[in-house]
PDB file of C-alpha atoms in Angstrom:
ATOM      1  CA  UNK A  21    -110.605 -22.355 153.995  1.00 57.00           C
ATOM      2  CA  UNK A  22    -108.426 -25.653 152.965  1.00 54.00           C
ATOM      3  CA  UNK A  23    -107.268 -26.959 149.873  1.00 58.00           C
ATOM      4  CA  UNK A  24    -110.212 -28.703 147.992  1.00 71.00           C
ATOM      5  CA  UNK A  25    -110.286 -30.831 144.341  1.00 82.00           C
ATOM      6  CA  UNK A  26    -111.975 -28.394 141.936  1.00 93.00           C
ATOM      7  CA  UNK A  27    -111.761 -30.875 139.090  1.00 94.00           C
ATOM      8  CA  UNK A  28    -115.829 -31.492 139.348  1.00 95.00           C
ATOM      9  CA  UNK A  29    -116.201 -27.266 138.712  1.00 97.00           C
ATOM     10  CA  UNK A  30    -115.117 -28.409 134.740  1.00 97.00           C
ATOM     11  CA  UNK A  31    -118.712 -29.783 134.388  1.00 97.00           C
ATOM     12  CA  UNK A  32    -120.778 -28.106 137.058  1.00 97.00           C
ATOM     13  CA  UNK A  33    -123.645 -29.147 135.503  1.00 98.00           C
ATOM     14  CA  UNK A  34    -123.043 -32.529 134.546  1.00 97.00           C
ATOM     15  CA  UNK A  35    -121.560 -33.406 138.244  1.00 97.00           C
ATOM     16  CA  UNK A  36    -124.399 -32.077 139.803  1.00 98.00           C
ATOM     17  CA  UNK A  37    -127.371 -34.081 138.279  1.00 98.00           C
ATOM     18  CA  UNK A  38    -125.054 -36.656 138.648  1.00 97.00           C
ATOM     19  CA  UNK A  39    -125.291 -36.194 142.705  1.00 97.00           C
ATOM     20  CA  UNK A  40    -127.437 -33.676 144.755  1.00 98.00           C
ATOM     21  CA  UNK A  41    -129.539 -32.785 141.967  1.00 98.00           C
ATOM     22  CA  UNK A  42    -130.234 -36.568 140.499  1.00 98.00           C
ATOM     23  CA  UNK A  43    -133.890 -36.404 141.042  1.00 98.00           C
ATOM     24  CA  UNK A  44    -134.193 -33.493 138.895  1.00 98.00           C
ATOM     25  CA  UNK A  45    -132.498 -34.817 135.748  1.00 98.00           C
ATOM     26  CA  UNK A  46    -133.783 -36.283 132.350  1.00 98.00           C
ATOM     27  CA  UNK A  47    -131.074 -38.348 130.641  1.00 97.00           C
ATOM     28  CA  UNK A  48    -130.813 -40.196 127.301  1.00 97.00           C
ATOM     29  CA  UNK A  49    -127.521 -41.618 127.042  1.00 96.00           C
ATOM     30  CA  UNK A  50    -124.613 -39.898 127.670  1.00 96.00           C
ATOM     31  CA  UNK A  51    -126.865 -36.401 127.845  1.00 98.00           C
ATOM     32  CA  UNK A  52    -128.060 -35.190 130.994  1.00 98.00           C
ATOM     33  CA  UNK A  53    -130.270 -31.850 131.353  1.00 98.00           C
ATOM     34  CA  UNK A  54    -132.121 -30.476 134.178  1.00 98.00           C
ATOM     35  CA  UNK A  55    -135.989 -30.401 134.672  1.00 97.00           C
ATOM     36  CA  UNK A  56    -137.360 -27.442 132.190  1.00 96.00           C
ATOM     37  CA  UNK A  57    -139.408 -26.214 134.748  1.00 96.00           C
ATOM     38  CA  UNK A  58    -136.258 -26.082 137.429  1.00 98.00           C
ATOM     39  CA  UNK A  59    -133.614 -25.148 135.156  1.00 97.00           C
ATOM     40  CA  UNK A  60    -132.288 -24.600 131.257  1.00 96.00           C
ATOM     41  CA  UNK A  61    -129.164 -26.452 131.805  1.00 98.00           C
ATOM     42  CA  UNK A  62    -128.013 -29.284 129.885  1.00 98.00           C
ATOM     43  CA  UNK A  63    -124.561 -31.549 129.868  1.00 97.00           C
ATOM     44  CA  UNK A  64    -122.944 -34.143 127.644  1.00 97.00           C
ATOM     45  CA  UNK A  65    -119.434 -34.077 129.968  1.00 95.00           C
ATOM     46  CA  UNK A  66    -116.430 -32.666 129.556  1.00 93.00           C
ATOM     47  CA  UNK A  67    -115.218 -34.808 126.840  1.00 93.00           C
ATOM     48  CA  UNK A  68    -118.503 -36.395 124.971  1.00 95.00           C
ATOM     49  CA  UNK A  69    -118.475 -39.395 122.773  1.00 93.00           C
ATOM     50  CA  UNK A  70    -119.161 -39.605 119.462  1.00 87.00           C
ATOM     51  CA  UNK A  71    -123.027 -40.200 119.964  1.00 95.00           C
ATOM     52  CA  UNK A  72    -123.425 -37.434 123.092  1.00 97.00           C
ATOM     53  CA  UNK A  73    -124.612 -34.581 120.825  1.00 97.00           C
ATOM     54  CA  UNK A  74    -127.188 -37.090 119.047  1.00 97.00           C
ATOM     55  CA  UNK A  75    -128.365 -38.061 122.606  1.00 98.00           C
ATOM     56  CA  UNK A  76    -128.872 -34.500 123.668  1.00 98.00           C
ATOM     57  CA  UNK A  77    -130.709 -33.762 120.368  1.00 97.00           C
ATOM     58  CA  UNK A  78    -132.859 -36.675 121.247  1.00 97.00           C
ATOM     59  CA  UNK A  79    -133.418 -35.638 124.820  1.00 97.00           C
ATOM     60  CA  UNK A  80    -134.203 -31.903 123.811  1.00 97.00           C
ATOM     61  CA  UNK A  81    -136.169 -32.639 120.224  1.00 97.00           C
ATOM     62  CA  UNK A  82    -135.288 -31.100 116.728  1.00 96.00           C
ATOM     63  CA  UNK A  83    -135.434 -27.052 116.544  1.00 97.00           C
ATOM     64  CA  UNK A  84    -135.184 -26.712 120.587  1.00 97.00           C
ATOM     65  CA  UNK A  85    -132.704 -24.598 123.013  1.00 97.00           C
ATOM     66  CA  UNK A  86    -129.548 -26.280 124.187  1.00 97.00           C
ATOM     67  CA  UNK A  87    -128.295 -24.279 127.035  1.00 98.00           C
ATOM     68  CA  UNK A  88    -124.676 -25.763 127.301  1.00 97.00           C
ATOM     69  CA  UNK A  89    -123.610 -23.306 130.170  1.00 95.00           C
ATOM     70  CA  UNK A  90    -119.770 -23.571 130.378  1.00 92.00           C
ATOM     71  CA  UNK A  91    -119.383 -26.865 128.325  1.00 92.00           C
ATOM     72  CA  UNK A  92    -115.989 -26.724 126.774  1.00 87.00           C
ATOM     73  CA  UNK A  93    -116.776 -29.120 123.922  1.00 91.00           C
ATOM     74  CA  UNK A  94    -118.635 -27.561 120.941  1.00 94.00           C
ATOM     75  CA  UNK A  95    -121.536 -29.328 119.177  1.00 96.00           C
ATOM     76  CA  UNK A  96    -121.150 -30.473 115.586  1.00 95.00           C
ATOM     77  CA  UNK A  97    -121.676 -27.566 112.798  1.00 95.00           C
ATOM     78  CA  UNK A  98    -125.362 -28.509 112.142  1.00 95.00           C
ATOM     79  CA  UNK A  99    -126.184 -26.725 115.732  1.00 97.00           C
ATOM     80  CA  UNK A 100    -127.246 -23.327 115.260  1.00 97.00           C
ATOM     81  CA  UNK A 101    -125.537 -21.028 117.657  1.00 97.00           C
ATOM     82  CA  UNK A 102    -127.691 -18.867 119.516  1.00 97.00           C
ATOM     83  CA  UNK A 103    -125.500 -16.771 122.107  1.00 96.00           C
ATOM     84  CA  UNK A 104    -121.927 -16.822 123.387  1.00 97.00           C
ATOM     85  CA  UNK A 105    -121.070 -14.904 126.555  1.00 97.00           C
ATOM     86  CA  UNK A 106    -117.695 -14.581 128.263  1.00 97.00           C
ATOM     87  CA  UNK A 107    -117.665 -15.185 132.218  1.00 98.00           C
ATOM     88  CA  UNK A 108    -115.356 -16.232 134.926  1.00 98.00           C
ATOM     89  CA  UNK A 109    -115.979 -19.060 137.563  1.00 98.00           C
ATOM     90  CA  UNK A 110    -115.054 -18.171 141.023  1.00 98.00           C
ATOM     91  CA  UNK A 111    -114.061 -19.924 144.501  1.00 98.00           C
ATOM     92  CA  UNK A 112    -114.287 -18.678 147.863  1.00 98.00           C
ATOM     93  CA  UNK A 113    -111.111 -18.926 149.272  1.00 95.00           C
ATOM     94  CA  UNK A 114    -111.552 -16.895 152.202  1.00 93.00           C
ATOM     95  CA  UNK A 115    -114.842 -16.287 154.467  1.00 91.00           C
ATOM     96  CA  UNK A 116    -116.557 -12.584 154.223  1.00 90.00           C
ATOM     97  CA  UNK A 117    -119.211 -11.146 156.191  1.00 85.00           C
ATOM     98  CA  UNK A 118    -120.190  -7.843 155.775  1.00 84.00           C
ATOM     99  CA  UNK A 119    -122.050  -6.260 158.177  1.00 81.00           C
ATOM    100  CA  UNK A 120    -125.497  -6.116 157.623  1.00 79.00           C
ATOM    101  CA  UNK A 121    -127.016  -2.819 156.808  1.00 78.00           C
ATOM    102  CA  UNK A 122    -129.369  -1.246 159.452  1.00 77.00           C
ATOM    103  CA  UNK A 123    -132.642  -2.911 160.011  1.00 77.00           C
ATOM    104  CA  UNK A 124    -132.134  -5.431 157.341  1.00 83.00           C
ATOM    105  CA  UNK A 125    -133.842  -8.340 157.775  1.00 85.00           C
ATOM    106  CA  UNK A 126    -133.535 -11.698 155.745  1.00 91.00           C
ATOM    107  CA  UNK A 127    -136.200 -13.928 154.762  1.00 94.00           C
ATOM    108  CA  UNK A 128    -136.002 -17.617 153.379  1.00 96.00           C
ATOM    109  CA  UNK A 129    -138.366 -17.299 150.358  1.00 97.00           C
ATOM    110  CA  UNK A 130    -140.297 -20.252 149.695  1.00 96.00           C
ATOM    111  CA  UNK A 131    -143.296 -21.647 146.999  1.00 96.00           C
ATOM    112  CA  UNK A 132    -145.546 -18.601 147.811  1.00 96.00           C
ATOM    113  CA  UNK A 133    -142.909 -15.925 147.087  1.00 97.00           C
ATOM    114  CA  UNK A 134    -142.200 -17.626 143.568  1.00 97.00           C
ATOM    115  CA  UNK A 135    -144.298 -14.761 141.586  1.00 97.00           C
ATOM    116  CA  UNK A 136    -142.172 -12.407 143.226  1.00 97.00           C
ATOM    117  CA  UNK A 137    -138.942 -13.555 142.518  1.00 98.00           C
ATOM    118  CA  UNK A 138    -139.944 -14.238 139.212  1.00 97.00           C
ATOM    119  CA  UNK A 139    -140.775 -10.461 138.498  1.00 97.00           C
ATOM    120  CA  UNK A 140    -137.793  -9.385 140.388  1.00 97.00           C
ATOM    121  CA  UNK A 141    -136.137 -11.735 137.711  1.00 97.00           C
ATOM    122  CA  UNK A 142    -137.666 -10.015 135.039  1.00 96.00           C
ATOM    123  CA  UNK A 143    -136.787  -7.020 136.143  1.00 96.00           C
ATOM    124  CA  UNK A 144    -133.127  -7.211 136.845  1.00 96.00           C
ATOM    125  CA  UNK A 145    -132.001 -10.109 134.284  1.00 93.00           C
ATOM    126  CA  UNK A 146    -129.435 -12.002 136.914  1.00 93.00           C
ATOM    127  CA  UNK A 147    -129.729 -15.001 134.581  1.00 90.00           C
ATOM    128  CA  UNK A 148    -132.094 -17.875 133.967  1.00 91.00           C
ATOM    129  CA  UNK A 149    -134.834 -18.292 136.351  1.00 95.00           C
ATOM    130  CA  UNK A 150    -137.733 -20.747 136.122  1.00 95.00           C
ATOM    131  CA  UNK A 151    -140.666 -21.383 138.030  1.00 95.00           C
ATOM    132  CA  UNK A 152    -139.268 -24.351 139.771  1.00 97.00           C
ATOM    133  CA  UNK A 153    -135.515 -22.939 140.046  1.00 97.00           C
ATOM    134  CA  UNK A 154    -135.670 -22.515 143.763  1.00 96.00           C
ATOM    135  CA  UNK A 155    -136.176 -26.481 144.291  1.00 97.00           C
ATOM    136  CA  UNK A 156    -132.378 -26.127 143.492  1.00 98.00           C
ATOM    137  CA  UNK A 157    -131.373 -25.050 147.041  1.00 97.00           C
ATOM    138  CA  UNK A 158    -131.950 -22.225 149.608  1.00 98.00           C
ATOM    139  CA  UNK A 159    -133.259 -18.824 148.569  1.00 98.00           C
ATOM    140  CA  UNK A 160    -132.682 -15.617 150.605  1.00 97.00           C
ATOM    141  CA  UNK A 161    -134.185 -12.051 150.206  1.00 97.00           C
ATOM    142  CA  UNK A 162    -134.953  -9.053 151.776  1.00 95.00           C
ATOM    143  CA  UNK A 163    -138.198  -7.312 151.977  1.00 93.00           C
ATOM    144  CA  UNK A 164    -139.021  -3.547 152.114  1.00 88.00           C
ATOM    145  CA  UNK A 165    -141.117  -1.780 155.359  1.00 77.00           C
ATOM    146  CA  UNK A 166    -144.720  -2.800 154.462  1.00 62.00           C
ATOM    147  CA  UNK A 167    -145.662  -0.065 156.610  1.00 49.00           C
ATOM    148  CA  UNK A 168    -145.844  -2.051 159.832  1.00 48.00           C
ATOM    149  CA  UNK A 169    -141.841  -1.714 160.003  1.00 52.00           C
ATOM    150  CA  UNK A 170    -141.961  -5.480 159.820  1.00 52.00           C
ATOM    151  CA  UNK A 171    -139.942  -5.861 156.431  1.00 58.00           C
ATOM    152  CA  UNK A 172    -143.327  -7.389 154.960  1.00 71.00           C
ATOM    153  CA  UNK A 173    -143.377  -5.344 151.722  1.00 88.00           C
ATOM    154  CA  UNK A 174    -142.187  -5.514 148.287  1.00 92.00           C
ATOM    155  CA  UNK A 175    -139.206  -8.620 147.365  1.00 95.00           C
ATOM    156  CA  UNK A 176    -136.135  -5.918 146.990  1.00 95.00           C
ATOM    157  CA  UNK A 177    -133.262  -8.453 147.071  1.00 96.00           C
ATOM    158  CA  UNK A 178    -132.442 -11.929 146.395  1.00 97.00           C
ATOM    159  CA  UNK A 179    -129.879 -14.645 146.018  1.00 98.00           C
ATOM    160  CA  UNK A 180    -129.855 -18.487 146.054  1.00 98.00           C
ATOM    161  CA  UNK A 181    -128.201 -21.657 145.404  1.00 98.00           C
ATOM    162  CA  UNK A 182    -128.181 -23.533 142.315  1.00 98.00           C
ATOM    163  CA  UNK A 183    -125.418 -26.103 140.971  1.00 98.00           C
ATOM    164  CA  UNK A 184    -124.411 -28.530 143.682  1.00 98.00           C
ATOM    165  CA  UNK A 185    -121.407 -30.665 142.532  1.00 97.00           C
ATOM    166  CA  UNK A 186    -119.949 -32.589 145.302  1.00 97.00           C
ATOM    167  CA  UNK A 187    -118.455 -30.615 147.876  1.00 97.00           C
ATOM    168  CA  UNK A 188    -119.864 -27.239 146.372  1.00 98.00           C
ATOM    169  CA  UNK A 189    -122.753 -25.254 146.051  1.00 98.00           C
ATOM    170  CA  UNK A 190    -122.993 -22.344 143.399  1.00 98.00           C
ATOM    171  CA  UNK A 191    -124.437 -19.024 144.665  1.00 98.00           C
ATOM    172  CA  UNK A 192    -126.748 -17.433 141.727  1.00 97.00           C
ATOM    173  CA  UNK A 193    -129.344 -15.237 141.089  1.00 97.00           C
ATOM    174  CA  UNK A 194    -128.199 -12.315 143.027  1.00 97.00           C
ATOM    175  CA  UNK A 195    -130.187  -9.401 142.038  1.00 97.00           C
ATOM    176  CA  UNK A 196    -131.686  -6.218 143.728  1.00 97.00           C
ATOM    177  CA  UNK A 197    -134.621  -3.965 142.486  1.00 97.00           C
ATOM    178  CA  UNK A 198    -132.878  -0.513 141.165  1.00 96.00           C
ATOM    179  CA  UNK A 199    -134.905   1.476 143.714  1.00 94.00           C
ATOM    180  CA  UNK A 200    -132.827  -0.306 146.762  1.00 94.00           C
ATOM    181  CA  UNK A 201    -129.339  -0.390 145.409  1.00 94.00           C
ATOM    182  CA  UNK A 202    -126.473   1.025 147.275  1.00 92.00           C
ATOM    183  CA  UNK A 203    -127.478  -0.151 150.132  1.00 92.00           C
ATOM    184  CA  UNK A 204    -125.174  -3.366 150.617  1.00 93.00           C
ATOM    185  CA  UNK A 205    -128.151  -5.623 150.041  1.00 95.00           C
ATOM    186  CA  UNK A 206    -126.480  -7.836 147.909  1.00 95.00           C
ATOM    187  CA  UNK A 207    -123.358  -8.144 149.587  1.00 95.00           C
ATOM    188  CA  UNK A 208    -124.885  -9.499 152.810  1.00 95.00           C
ATOM    189  CA  UNK A 209    -127.455 -11.930 150.998  1.00 96.00           C
ATOM    190  CA  UNK A 210    -124.098 -13.568 148.749  1.00 97.00           C
ATOM    191  CA  UNK A 211    -122.129 -13.341 152.319  1.00 96.00           C
ATOM    192  CA  UNK A 212    -125.009 -14.993 154.284  1.00 95.00           C
ATOM    193  CA  UNK A 213    -125.496 -18.013 151.899  1.00 97.00           C
ATOM    194  CA  UNK A 214    -121.675 -18.405 151.805  1.00 97.00           C
ATOM    195  CA  UNK A 215    -121.616 -18.709 155.521  1.00 96.00           C
ATOM    196  CA  UNK A 216    -124.301 -21.119 155.566  1.00 96.00           C
ATOM    197  CA  UNK A 217    -122.627 -23.416 152.828  1.00 98.00           C
ATOM    198  CA  UNK A 218    -119.258 -23.134 154.401  1.00 96.00           C
ATOM    199  CA  UNK A 219    -120.922 -24.290 157.640  1.00 96.00           C
ATOM    200  CA  UNK A 220    -122.162 -27.580 156.364  1.00 96.00           C
ATOM    201  CA  UNK A 221    -118.684 -28.226 155.214  1.00 96.00           C
ATOM    202  CA  UNK A 222    -118.700 -27.083 151.429  1.00 97.00           C
ATOM    203  CA  UNK A 223    -116.686 -24.688 149.125  1.00 98.00           C
ATOM    204  CA  UNK A 224    -119.240 -21.914 147.971  1.00 98.00           C
ATOM    205  CA  UNK A 225    -118.386 -20.785 144.244  1.00 98.00           C
ATOM    206  CA  UNK A 226    -119.976 -18.845 141.280  1.00 98.00           C
ATOM    207  CA  UNK A 227    -120.442 -17.450 137.831  1.00 98.00           C
ATOM    208  CA  UNK A 228    -120.280 -13.919 136.483  1.00 97.00           C
ATOM    209  CA  UNK A 229    -120.346 -12.526 132.955  1.00 97.00           C
ATOM    210  CA  UNK A 230    -116.880 -11.091 132.193  1.00 97.00           C
ATOM    211  CA  UNK A 231    -118.676  -7.813 131.505  1.00 97.00           C
ATOM    212  CA  UNK A 232    -120.281  -7.013 134.660  1.00 96.00           C
ATOM    213  CA  UNK A 233    -117.209  -5.611 136.847  1.00 97.00           C
ATOM    214  CA  UNK A 234    -119.167  -4.195 139.116  1.00 94.00           C
ATOM    215  CA  UNK A 235    -120.337  -7.891 140.563  1.00 95.00           C
ATOM    216  CA  UNK A 236    -116.879  -9.183 139.991  1.00 97.00           C
ATOM    217  CA  UNK A 237    -115.163  -6.495 142.185  1.00 96.00           C
ATOM    218  CA  UNK A 238    -117.824  -7.375 144.882  1.00 96.00           C
ATOM    219  CA  UNK A 239    -117.413 -10.925 144.795  1.00 97.00           C
ATOM    220  CA  UNK A 240    -113.301 -10.351 144.893  1.00 97.00           C
ATOM    221  CA  UNK A 241    -114.389  -8.265 148.125  1.00 96.00           C
ATOM    222  CA  UNK A 242    -116.510 -11.166 149.530  1.00 97.00           C
ATOM    223  CA  UNK A 243    -113.241 -13.771 149.199  1.00 97.00           C
ATOM    224  CA  UNK A 244    -113.956 -15.072 145.997  1.00 98.00           C
ATOM    225  CA  UNK A 245    -110.767 -15.685 143.443  1.00 98.00           C
ATOM    226  CA  UNK A 246    -110.969 -16.832 139.748  1.00 97.00           C
ATOM    227  CA  UNK A 247    -110.512 -20.086 138.946  1.00 97.00           C
ATOM    228  CA  UNK A 248    -111.364 -20.474 135.214  1.00 97.00           C
ATOM    229  CA  UNK A 249    -112.437 -18.094 132.332  1.00 97.00           C
ATOM    230  CA  UNK A 250    -115.646 -19.749 130.629  1.00 97.00           C
ATOM    231  CA  UNK A 251    -117.826 -19.243 127.621  1.00 97.00           C
ATOM    232  CA  UNK A 252    -121.628 -19.554 128.435  1.00 97.00           C
ATOM    233  CA  UNK A 253    -122.902 -20.983 125.070  1.00 97.00           C
ATOM    234  CA  UNK A 254    -126.346 -21.908 123.775  1.00 97.00           C
ATOM    235  CA  UNK A 255    -127.353 -23.600 120.499  1.00 98.00           C
ATOM    236  CA  UNK A 256    -130.308 -24.366 118.688  1.00 98.00           C
ATOM    237  CA  UNK A 257    -130.648 -28.599 117.487  1.00 97.00           C
ATOM    238  CA  UNK A 258    -130.823 -29.527 114.310  1.00 95.00           C
TER     239      UNK A 258
END
């Protein structure tokens, strides 16, 4: 993979909502957010102007949750902190396709699969996931054997595409049911998604919590390298 300007990754939420995901955006002045049924994230840009935080408060409403993802700017002191989670942003520098586990059948997940996707997220907690999050991009899954050998059983693992700044696509919602771990399902799904992203001329990237050392090691084995340390922050509007 060749060189690519990664500056758009400083504000991947704003860059996505200003481009590929503009149809999912809600705006007020300098502030922008996703349709709340799709994603929780908001942005005021890398260097917000003096009115940006009032714009965001107006967009979200009083006393509402503001998920600022990895925004480097901090809101005024009257905004109540909800959480801060240290993490890393990684970009894939070389393509790695792990061998598929024996008998693995990968399926694309659609609207009919949303209840199972939400249930798997509830069990595994990979990060924010809403009823319409799958509209952000392609989601792949692995199902168990439903008894007929056709992979029509329960959803065991999934991964999908989320943020989409120009030239990049984020891999997200990587999760595996506890009873299916240790089989390489997540590695294969991430590798498959990354290959699809690269095939259309884009660069895969992702985010991981700093404390999730197991996931970080997996992504590094798949050719991802750290681009930046980030802090995921949430606040309550005044």
